[in-house]
């Protein structure tokens, strides 16, 4: 998969070169580096922070502002009971296996994947096929499989490996163990047999308060805080449905063997949406018509289960119509996710949407699609879009009794015939004493069919017998003096229901890294320096101010330009070093700075400046006001460089080394 990754201009991708650039220019750096670092933890430097903030800013505008979402900021510390109820304590796990000789830990699905991929690569080499080699970054934690044996595989075996890899996410722990036995997958370092896979919970556990009697966790997602505040948000929204909440914040997962740089880390920024919708309406979305013609590359679960990975280009309207995508609201967000990714600069040809298979589906999900982005590591999940049904609100309501539901007036009263039970509380309490509440709860839980049958028993026998576990022998007799069972008509003027939830969940760090790969390229005559072609809207710094030299006449213009750009909300930096104009622009191309203003002696004469565009290196010349207007329009996305170059006079000059 990595061999199909190319730079922005279609050349073979050099991952060590990009990651070296990002560390050298302080986009990110290993955390606690001077102490040797901790796997899976990273710090972001100034350009990394700025790029992240700009991605989040566009996310807010694209989703929160556009959809009138209700943004909340919930605590990261979460009590045990909350995550026990949600299912995370029992089910939020990956499969790991251990080398009993060395104690080394492997994530089982990743080990199977890497070993089979390595064998397929060795098979290609043995057959004389060209295999692209990548120089390993010595600072980066390497993959488990280091030495690849050049062994020719039977065609059937190679095909079997391909099919296993196509559905690697669908295997449970037992099945992964069986694959390891079948294909003799061992510790690649010493060839030791590994213990069978066991589940490892990914949450960081802690205690809340000094007594250690209140266990808790660092949250694995931002969603639970949104669910617990549902009733308050519904009230804030004046009881109007549907509506969506949103949250941006850090989450934590204790990854078994984090690697792949920023793609698999233990602390990461998430942006999550919980869209609450009435399930009885077919989960329609009022704005679906706006996106129905958006084309997506879809990889459905049936194709994956057949051992293939072919995608099909499909309009989202057609995908919902045929049932491939379950409902309009889910489809609406899939289209909006793609539009967001394109807006921040992700390559359209490196996006696909993959449907989850049964075994990989989260414990709460009814249907789920991942927006995956192609990187040098392969296809990486960057956004998950799940139909969580009514799972979360239901389990928290059942546990706490809190009314996490919607009550709305019915257009027409609903008349319901049902069997109702009345108890004579004055006699019932003394009869059952301490077991009274247990028996009463068992009676209330009786189904309509059973109530109808018991009404006949009561009339015929003068008593009923019901099952009540934990009371006596588990059978309880209730005489007719204590109970009445009658069929009555009940009129409902209010409808109560638990909303379903559609959840788009964005891994900002993964999007950040994939965007950097998609934006990276090198110029023909300057391959030692890379270029990051971020759109002006997300670029960490928008404008580079470059005085031609250190001449004193240029200093007032540097200050004026900086102040003017600040006034219009545009970030800039000054490079007044002694290097040539070309070198100064080149080293800021590495930072993704899309625009540059040169101050020269002509500027001193007539107050005009050159504006340079990063990718084409073309320049125009105009007055300060015209230059600032052009920059503002480019940063806001209301104009493209092609528009600017037509409107302002072209300039040729300073682009010399």
XYZ file of C-alpha atoms in Angstrom:
657
model
C 0.000 0.000 0.000
C 2.784 2.408 0.844
C 4.252 2.054 -2.647
C 1.120 3.677 -4.158
C 1.632 6.836 -2.099
C 2.937 9.804 -4.084
C 3.784 13.423 -3.384
C 1.443 16.254 -4.325
C 3.058 16.431 -7.779
C 2.903 12.668 -8.392
C 6.471 11.624 -7.553
C 7.442 8.709 -5.255
C 6.875 9.686 -1.643
C 9.848 9.987 0.731
C 8.478 9.637 4.260
C 11.790 10.099 6.146
C 12.317 13.372 4.273
C 8.904 14.737 5.311
C 9.133 13.551 8.904
C 12.660 14.955 9.133
C 11.352 18.301 7.874
C 8.462 18.288 10.357
C 10.741 17.592 13.300
C 13.491 19.974 12.147
C 10.974 22.810 11.654
C 9.269 21.911 14.954
C 5.830 20.937 13.686
C 6.109 18.255 16.357
C 8.740 16.583 18.533
C 8.826 13.522 20.816
C 7.650 14.444 24.315
C 10.226 14.252 27.137
C 12.900 13.895 24.462
C 15.872 14.750 26.703
C 14.792 11.934 29.033
C 14.650 9.438 26.188
C 11.014 10.069 25.269
C 7.869 8.023 25.871
C 6.388 6.015 23.026
C 3.142 7.448 21.664
C 3.488 10.920 23.233
C 4.391 14.041 21.219
C 4.619 17.802 21.710
C 3.549 20.252 18.984
C 5.762 23.236 18.163
C 4.655 26.680 16.892
C 3.796 25.669 13.283
C 2.145 22.453 14.505
C -0.016 24.363 16.998
C -0.964 26.936 14.369
C -1.859 24.282 11.777
C -3.936 22.352 14.337
C -5.744 25.499 15.452
C -6.522 26.453 11.854
C -7.906 22.968 11.105
C -10.086 23.188 14.231
C -11.212 26.716 13.310
C -12.388 25.561 9.876
C -14.028 22.505 11.501
C -16.005 24.822 13.784
C -17.112 26.998 10.871
C -17.934 24.021 8.632
C -19.925 22.087 11.233
C -20.730 23.992 14.444
C -21.538 27.314 12.763
C -23.124 25.905 9.590
C -25.315 23.396 11.457
C -26.080 25.566 14.526
C -24.569 22.927 16.806
C -24.362 23.303 20.575
C -20.700 23.151 21.610
C -19.794 21.857 25.071
C -16.500 21.319 26.885
C -16.708 18.373 29.268
C -14.247 17.085 31.828
C -11.568 14.581 30.800
C -11.709 12.728 34.139
C -14.580 10.259 34.056
C -15.935 8.195 36.996
C -15.809 4.406 36.750
C -19.599 4.028 36.846
C -20.094 6.138 33.711
C -17.728 4.061 31.581
C -18.929 0.801 33.146
C -22.466 1.705 32.093
C -21.381 2.789 28.596
C -19.630 -0.553 28.038
C -16.097 0.810 27.791
C -14.837 -0.935 30.944
C -15.820 -4.332 29.527
C -15.426 -3.874 25.772
C -12.992 -1.064 24.946
C -10.038 -3.330 24.196
C -7.521 -4.508 21.608
C -5.990 -7.976 21.327
C -2.405 -8.394 22.482
C -0.030 -11.343 22.600
C 3.143 -11.792 24.631
C 6.494 -13.428 24.029
C 6.949 -15.561 27.198
C 10.752 -15.546 26.776
C 11.343 -11.806 26.462
C 8.118 -10.314 27.803
C 7.713 -8.290 24.588
C 4.126 -7.268 23.811
C 2.574 -7.236 20.335
C -0.788 -6.013 19.136
C -2.068 -9.182 17.489
C -3.837 -7.761 14.415
C -0.899 -5.467 13.604
C 1.601 -8.334 13.924
C -0.420 -10.597 11.614
C -0.774 -7.731 9.140
C 2.924 -6.848 9.141
C 4.158 -10.442 8.845
C 1.824 -11.264 5.952
C 2.664 -7.981 4.185
C 6.382 -8.757 4.617
C 5.917 -12.248 3.156
C 4.035 -10.830 0.177
C 6.845 -8.340 -0.352
C 9.403 -11.168 -0.210
C 7.284 -13.104 -2.709
C 7.418 -10.171 -5.152
C 11.190 -9.934 -4.811
C 11.551 -13.689 -5.377
C 9.516 -13.344 -8.576
C 11.737 -10.511 -9.791
C 9.089 -7.819 -9.364
C 10.193 -4.316 -8.402
C 9.611 -3.506 -4.738
C 9.993 0.103 -3.606
C 12.464 0.445 -0.758
C 12.197 3.179 1.863
C 15.072 4.519 3.916
C 14.217 4.070 7.579
C 14.366 7.062 9.894
C 16.813 6.025 12.669
C 14.948 8.167 15.213
C 11.667 6.421 14.501
C 10.539 3.232 16.182
C 10.770 0.578 13.509
C 8.209 -1.999 12.604
C 8.425 -5.434 14.205
C 9.285 -7.158 10.922
C 12.806 -5.989 10.067
C 14.311 -8.754 7.923
C 12.164 -9.850 5.015
C 12.886 -13.311 3.634
C 12.873 -13.498 -0.147
C 10.648 -16.569 -0.553
C 8.410 -17.402 -3.488
C 4.856 -18.246 -2.381
C 2.366 -20.465 -4.169
C -0.217 -18.370 -6.000
C -2.971 -19.783 -3.776
C -1.095 -18.891 -0.585
C -0.398 -15.350 -1.804
C -4.068 -14.929 -2.680
C -5.021 -16.239 0.772
C -2.722 -13.683 2.425
C -4.310 -10.889 0.358
C -7.800 -11.986 1.429
C -6.809 -12.102 5.097
C -5.327 -8.605 4.869
C -8.479 -7.252 3.192
C -10.557 -8.212 6.232
C -7.925 -7.961 8.989
C -10.175 -5.636 11.018
C -12.938 -8.252 11.144
C -11.116 -10.892 13.230
C -11.693 -11.395 16.951
C -9.062 -12.605 19.412
C -9.688 -16.295 18.890
C -9.590 -15.919 15.110
C -6.345 -13.932 15.270
C -4.838 -16.720 17.389
C -5.931 -19.272 14.797
C -4.335 -17.202 12.004
C -1.085 -17.032 13.972
C -1.057 -20.804 14.317
C -2.094 -21.484 10.720
C 0.562 -19.198 9.226
C 3.198 -19.858 11.937
C 3.458 -16.210 12.962
C 6.057 -15.733 15.685
C 8.129 -12.988 17.266
C 10.039 -11.656 14.224
C 13.052 -10.740 16.379
C 13.808 -14.186 17.842
C 11.342 -16.595 16.186
C 9.748 -17.451 19.563
C 6.196 -18.740 19.727
C 3.785 -16.229 21.226
C 1.039 -16.704 23.790
C -2.564 -16.644 22.479
C -4.093 -13.153 22.122
C -5.804 -11.698 25.193
C -7.955 -8.567 25.514
C -6.238 -5.437 26.832
C -8.414 -2.520 27.963
C -7.151 0.701 26.387
C -8.277 3.171 29.045
C -5.916 4.918 31.471
C -7.184 4.195 34.997
C -6.764 6.598 37.900
C -8.422 7.527 41.182
C -10.394 10.680 41.921
C -9.590 12.262 45.283
C -7.096 11.269 47.992
C -8.980 8.279 49.441
C -8.599 6.116 46.295
C -12.185 4.965 46.851
C -13.441 6.660 43.688
C -11.898 4.936 40.651
C -11.970 6.752 37.347
C -10.436 6.938 33.894
C -9.063 9.499 31.498
C -11.793 9.616 28.876
C -11.287 7.520 25.719
C -13.683 9.789 23.778
C -15.501 13.099 24.298
C -18.920 11.584 23.582
C -20.024 10.481 27.068
C -20.087 14.013 28.461
C -22.387 15.041 25.618
C -24.779 12.155 26.296
C -24.947 12.842 30.031
C -25.858 16.479 29.320
C -28.494 15.580 26.706
C -31.538 16.701 28.742
C -29.944 20.052 29.591
C -28.982 20.594 25.958
C -32.526 19.714 24.845
C -33.891 22.296 27.298
C -31.351 24.857 26.051
C -32.558 24.132 22.512
C -36.150 24.808 23.628
C -37.114 21.124 23.216
C -36.543 21.329 19.461
C -35.497 18.161 17.619
C -33.337 17.226 15.799
C -30.240 18.980 17.085
C -26.526 18.295 17.442
C -23.955 18.879 20.135
C -20.208 19.120 19.485
C -17.063 18.901 21.563
C -13.349 19.383 20.894
C -10.797 18.119 23.390
C -8.125 15.643 24.381
C -8.825 11.925 24.745
C -6.554 9.120 25.897
C -5.962 5.504 24.869
C -3.237 3.292 26.311
C -2.095 1.849 22.982
C -0.394 -1.555 23.176
C 2.499 -0.727 20.858
C 2.210 2.832 19.518
C 4.176 3.573 16.380
C 3.565 5.198 12.984
C 4.409 8.624 14.403
C 1.383 10.849 14.910
C -1.030 8.219 13.582
C -1.141 6.038 16.695
C -0.604 7.931 19.928
C -1.750 7.724 23.535
C -3.017 11.291 23.895
C -4.788 13.007 21.028
C -7.189 15.767 20.042
C -10.692 14.750 18.988
C -13.585 16.715 17.523
C -16.874 14.858 17.938
C -20.466 15.544 16.952
C -23.538 13.871 18.448
C -26.546 14.458 16.168
C -29.765 13.489 17.979
C -32.569 12.371 15.656
C -36.068 10.896 15.909
C -35.796 7.196 14.902
C -39.458 7.021 13.777
C -38.878 9.511 10.978
C -36.517 7.187 9.112
C -33.598 9.339 10.304
C -34.234 11.867 7.544
C -32.133 15.023 7.308
C -33.742 18.337 6.227
C -30.664 19.378 4.209
C -29.890 16.062 2.547
C -30.877 17.418 -0.874
C -27.940 19.842 -0.656
C -25.414 16.974 -0.701
C -27.217 14.135 -2.506
C -25.058 14.517 -5.644
C -21.724 14.468 -3.791
C -19.708 11.485 -5.051
C -17.861 9.306 -2.539
C -15.457 6.390 -2.971
C -17.240 3.636 -1.003
C -15.765 0.306 0.133
C -18.642 -1.738 1.519
C -18.411 -4.659 3.943
C -19.472 -7.295 1.399
C -16.539 -6.440 -0.869
C -14.152 -6.660 2.105
C -15.548 -10.004 3.237
C -14.908 -11.351 -0.261
C -11.214 -10.523 0.257
C -11.154 -7.490 -2.037
C -10.644 -3.757 -1.592
C -12.170 -2.237 -4.730
C -14.078 0.982 -4.135
C -17.124 2.153 -6.058
C -17.719 5.802 -6.906
C -21.274 6.491 -5.787
C -23.434 9.559 -5.285
C -24.484 9.648 -1.650
C -28.133 10.043 -2.669
C -27.942 6.750 -4.570
C -26.093 5.017 -1.708
C -28.867 5.958 0.728
C -31.615 5.051 -1.763
C -30.219 1.523 -2.248
C -29.648 1.005 1.483
C -25.868 0.772 1.196
C -25.723 3.737 3.588
C -28.407 3.187 6.205
C -30.150 6.566 6.367
C -30.150 10.169 5.188
C -28.569 11.630 8.324
C -25.650 9.199 8.182
C -25.280 9.896 4.451
C -25.494 13.659 4.968
C -22.590 13.611 7.395
C -20.477 11.332 5.179
C -20.798 13.913 2.384
C -20.131 16.834 4.743
C -17.041 15.046 6.103
C -15.610 14.759 2.582
C -16.363 18.415 1.857
C -14.545 19.415 5.062
C -11.484 17.311 4.220
C -11.313 18.841 0.739
C -11.726 22.326 2.202
C -8.600 21.985 4.366
C -6.518 20.640 1.475
C -6.754 16.833 1.597
C -6.203 15.189 -1.815
C -9.559 14.047 -3.240
C -7.871 11.032 -4.869
C -6.626 9.851 -1.469
C -9.991 9.658 0.339
C -12.235 6.626 0.655
C -15.099 5.619 2.949
C -14.890 2.082 4.332
C -17.829 0.368 5.986
C -17.125 -1.493 9.224
C -17.490 -5.260 9.202
C -19.453 -7.016 11.936
C -16.598 -7.980 14.265
C -14.892 -4.571 14.178
C -18.093 -2.625 14.825
C -17.959 -0.725 18.091
C -20.145 -2.247 20.791
C -22.619 0.617 20.504
C -22.839 0.969 16.702
C -25.683 -0.035 14.372
C -23.707 0.997 11.267
C -20.371 2.736 10.814
C -18.246 4.146 7.993
C -14.677 5.416 8.287
C -13.241 8.216 6.189
C -9.797 6.787 5.424
C -6.938 8.815 3.980
C -4.117 7.268 1.970
C -0.702 7.855 3.538
C 2.711 6.257 3.247
C 1.521 3.941 6.056
C -1.445 2.797 3.971
C -5.120 3.703 4.357
C -5.590 5.308 7.778
C -8.912 5.899 9.555
C -9.144 9.632 10.264
C -12.899 10.116 10.771
C -15.435 7.603 12.026
C -19.127 8.155 11.333
C -21.293 5.809 13.403
C -24.999 5.297 13.903
C -24.941 4.667 17.660
C -28.744 4.056 17.652
C -30.222 4.853 21.108
C -27.582 2.820 22.953
C -25.855 5.472 25.063
C -28.894 7.461 26.170
C -30.755 4.221 26.972
C -28.050 2.634 29.141
C -27.416 5.832 31.118
C -31.164 6.373 31.589
C -31.654 2.782 32.773
C -28.738 3.075 35.199
C -29.581 6.463 36.731
C -33.287 6.957 36.108
C -32.530 10.335 34.528
C -35.102 11.181 31.788
C -32.735 11.195 28.794
C -35.641 11.273 26.367
C -37.820 13.608 24.319
C -41.411 14.447 25.245
C -43.479 16.153 22.581
C -47.237 16.765 22.060
C -48.950 14.373 19.669
C -50.767 15.850 16.688
C -53.610 13.420 17.355
C -54.314 11.685 20.703
C -53.267 8.027 20.723
C -55.789 5.564 22.214
C -54.222 2.377 23.579
C -56.077 -0.668 24.889
C -53.994 -2.464 27.488
C -54.161 -4.703 30.541
C -53.620 -2.604 33.663
C -52.857 -3.821 37.187
C -54.009 -2.176 40.433
C -52.642 -3.181 43.836
C -54.282 -2.645 47.200
C -51.255 -1.018 48.824
C -52.788 -1.094 52.332
C -52.967 -4.881 52.252
C -50.032 -5.509 49.883
C -47.347 -4.052 52.196
C -48.255 -6.022 55.336
C -48.576 -9.222 53.244
C -45.077 -9.153 51.676
C -43.252 -6.892 54.156
C -39.549 -6.510 53.198
C -40.120 -8.255 49.837
C -42.920 -5.862 48.876
C -40.898 -3.668 46.525
C -39.318 -6.658 44.781
C -42.688 -8.314 44.212
C -44.255 -5.052 43.030
C -41.418 -4.504 40.538
C -41.922 -8.021 39.161
C -45.657 -7.331 38.710
C -44.993 -4.010 36.946
C -42.631 -5.785 34.544
C -45.243 -8.319 33.390
C -45.868 -8.252 29.633
C -49.294 -7.574 28.145
C -49.634 -11.198 27.012
C -48.852 -12.502 30.479
C -51.205 -10.005 32.108
C -54.028 -11.239 29.891
C -53.328 -14.872 30.880
C -53.058 -14.000 34.585
C -56.405 -12.165 34.465
C -58.023 -15.468 33.534
C -56.153 -17.269 36.346
C -57.292 -14.612 38.824
C -60.912 -15.013 37.770
C -60.771 -18.810 37.789
C -58.402 -19.561 40.686
C -58.809 -16.444 42.807
C -55.051 -15.893 42.750
C -52.039 -15.588 40.467
C -48.561 -17.084 40.706
C -45.620 -15.147 39.301
C -41.844 -15.634 39.112
C -39.905 -13.406 41.534
C -36.246 -14.459 41.765
C -34.777 -14.008 45.230
C -38.081 -14.239 47.105
C -38.773 -17.601 48.739
C -38.484 -20.413 46.201
C -38.781 -17.932 43.324
C -42.571 -18.363 43.006
C -44.914 -15.840 44.648
C -48.675 -16.229 45.079
C -50.827 -13.072 45.029
C -54.517 -13.493 46.080
C -57.337 -11.580 44.387
C -57.884 -9.471 47.511
C -54.592 -7.675 46.759
C -54.704 -7.301 42.981
C -57.004 -6.319 40.103
C -56.215 -6.972 36.418
C -58.510 -5.230 33.939
C -58.445 -4.189 30.287
C -58.755 -0.431 29.884
C -58.267 2.262 27.267
C -55.489 4.751 27.879
C -55.236 8.041 25.955
C -51.770 9.461 25.263
C -51.480 13.131 24.327
C -47.705 13.186 24.710
C -45.168 11.060 22.840
C -41.997 9.938 24.601
C -38.996 8.525 22.744
C -35.260 8.066 23.105
C -33.413 9.721 20.207
C -30.944 7.857 18.021
C -27.482 9.343 17.593
C -25.358 9.788 14.476
C -21.761 10.473 15.519
C -19.012 11.837 13.273
C -15.751 11.544 15.236
C -12.609 13.287 13.937
C -9.030 12.409 14.900
C -7.439 15.840 14.442
C -3.862 14.557 14.818
C -4.328 11.959 12.088
C -5.930 14.503 9.766
C -3.022 16.869 10.561
C -0.429 14.258 9.546
C -2.288 13.032 6.437
C -2.708 16.640 5.287
C 1.052 17.161 5.615
C 1.729 14.076 3.466
C -0.834 15.166 0.865
C 0.673 18.684 0.743
C 4.341 17.661 0.486
C 6.506 17.874 -2.648
C 9.932 19.088 -3.803
C 10.990 21.427 -6.589
C 12.970 20.066 -9.535
C 16.173 21.955 -8.764
C 15.869 22.075 -4.980
C 15.009 18.553 -3.821
C 16.886 19.050 -0.564
C 14.125 21.410 0.581
C 10.528 20.325 0.643
C 7.414 22.380 0.023
C 4.208 22.061 2.040
C 1.383 23.354 -0.139
C -1.175 24.091 2.550
C -4.161 26.170 1.412
C -3.929 29.755 2.740
C -6.916 29.060 5.003
C -5.021 26.456 7.077
C -1.363 27.439 6.605
C 0.347 28.053 9.987
C 1.711 31.432 8.846
C -0.001 33.181 5.958
C 2.593 35.750 4.857
C 6.373 36.069 4.876
C 7.680 39.656 4.881
C 11.055 39.859 3.148
C 13.050 43.115 3.021
C 15.498 42.997 0.124
C 18.379 43.778 2.489
C 19.108 45.197 5.932
C 18.977 48.754 4.557
C 17.562 51.188 7.127
C 15.015 52.561 4.636
C 13.167 49.212 4.666
C 12.531 49.007 8.437
C 9.507 51.377 8.590
C 7.845 49.389 5.799
C 8.390 46.095 7.668
C 6.606 47.558 10.697
C 3.802 49.057 8.602
C 3.180 45.803 6.748
C 3.162 43.776 9.966
C 0.694 46.141 11.630
C -1.567 46.209 8.574
C -1.676 42.405 8.362
C -2.413 42.156 12.085
C -5.303 44.584 11.638
C -6.926 42.275 9.067
C -6.268 39.168 11.219
C -3.517 37.638 9.071
C -0.458 35.996 10.633
C 2.959 36.949 9.297
C 6.632 36.597 10.062
C 9.693 38.568 9.001
C 12.865 37.090 7.534
C 15.458 39.862 7.412
C 18.487 37.555 7.549
C 21.421 38.004 5.209
C 20.467 35.033 3.014
C 19.329 35.582 -0.560
C 15.667 36.233 -1.333
C 15.382 32.802 -2.943
C 16.766 30.969 0.096
C 14.556 32.910 2.475
C 11.482 31.992 0.458
C 12.650 28.389 0.142
C 13.006 27.788 3.872
C 9.563 29.267 4.480
C 8.100 27.042 1.746
C 9.021 24.222 4.146
C 6.673 25.791 6.701
C 3.878 25.963 4.146
C 3.753 29.772 4.080
C 1.639 30.465 0.969
C 2.416 34.154 0.360
C 5.427 36.459 0.522
C 5.799 40.214 0.357
C 9.106 41.661 -0.814
C 10.146 45.181 0.200
C 12.625 46.691 -2.260
C 13.850 50.137 -3.291
C 10.835 50.538 -5.565
C 8.685 50.187 -2.403
C 10.540 53.149 -0.882
C 9.845 55.249 -3.990
C 6.160 54.523 -4.656
C 4.847 52.409 -1.741
C 4.228 49.354 -3.949
C 5.216 45.792 -3.037
C 5.557 42.406 -4.709
C 3.334 39.527 -3.625
C 4.714 36.048 -4.296
C 2.668 32.825 -4.425
C 4.417 29.759 -2.987
C 3.564 26.950 -5.434
C 3.994 28.747 -8.757
C 6.556 31.300 -7.418
C 4.707 33.865 -9.585
C 4.654 37.461 -8.345
C 2.425 40.488 -8.781
C 3.070 44.100 -7.794
C 0.579 46.560 -6.345
C -0.066 49.147 -3.643
C -0.193 48.254 0.034
C -4.005 48.371 0.136
C -4.368 46.199 -2.966
C -1.823 43.681 -1.669
C -3.598 43.439 1.702
C -6.988 43.057 0.032
C -5.617 40.228 -2.127
C -4.111 38.497 0.917
C -7.354 38.818 2.890
C -9.376 37.322 0.042
C -6.944 34.431 -0.398
C -6.912 33.641 3.324
C -10.709 33.817 3.551
C -11.087 31.634 0.468
C -13.084 34.172 -1.541
C -10.406 34.370 -4.264
C -7.801 32.009 -5.737
C -4.318 32.981 -6.945
C -5.530 32.732 -10.543
C -8.002 35.524 -9.770
C -5.297 37.678 -8.175
C -2.816 37.197 -11.009
C -5.434 38.343 -13.526
C -6.385 41.379 -11.478
C -2.947 42.685 -10.447
C 0.100 43.384 -12.669
C 2.615 40.558 -12.974
C 6.129 41.206 -11.657
C 9.383 39.431 -12.520
C 12.517 40.064 -10.493
C 13.712 38.960 -7.089
C 13.387 35.170 -7.535
C 17.161 34.665 -7.703
C 19.476 32.705 -5.410
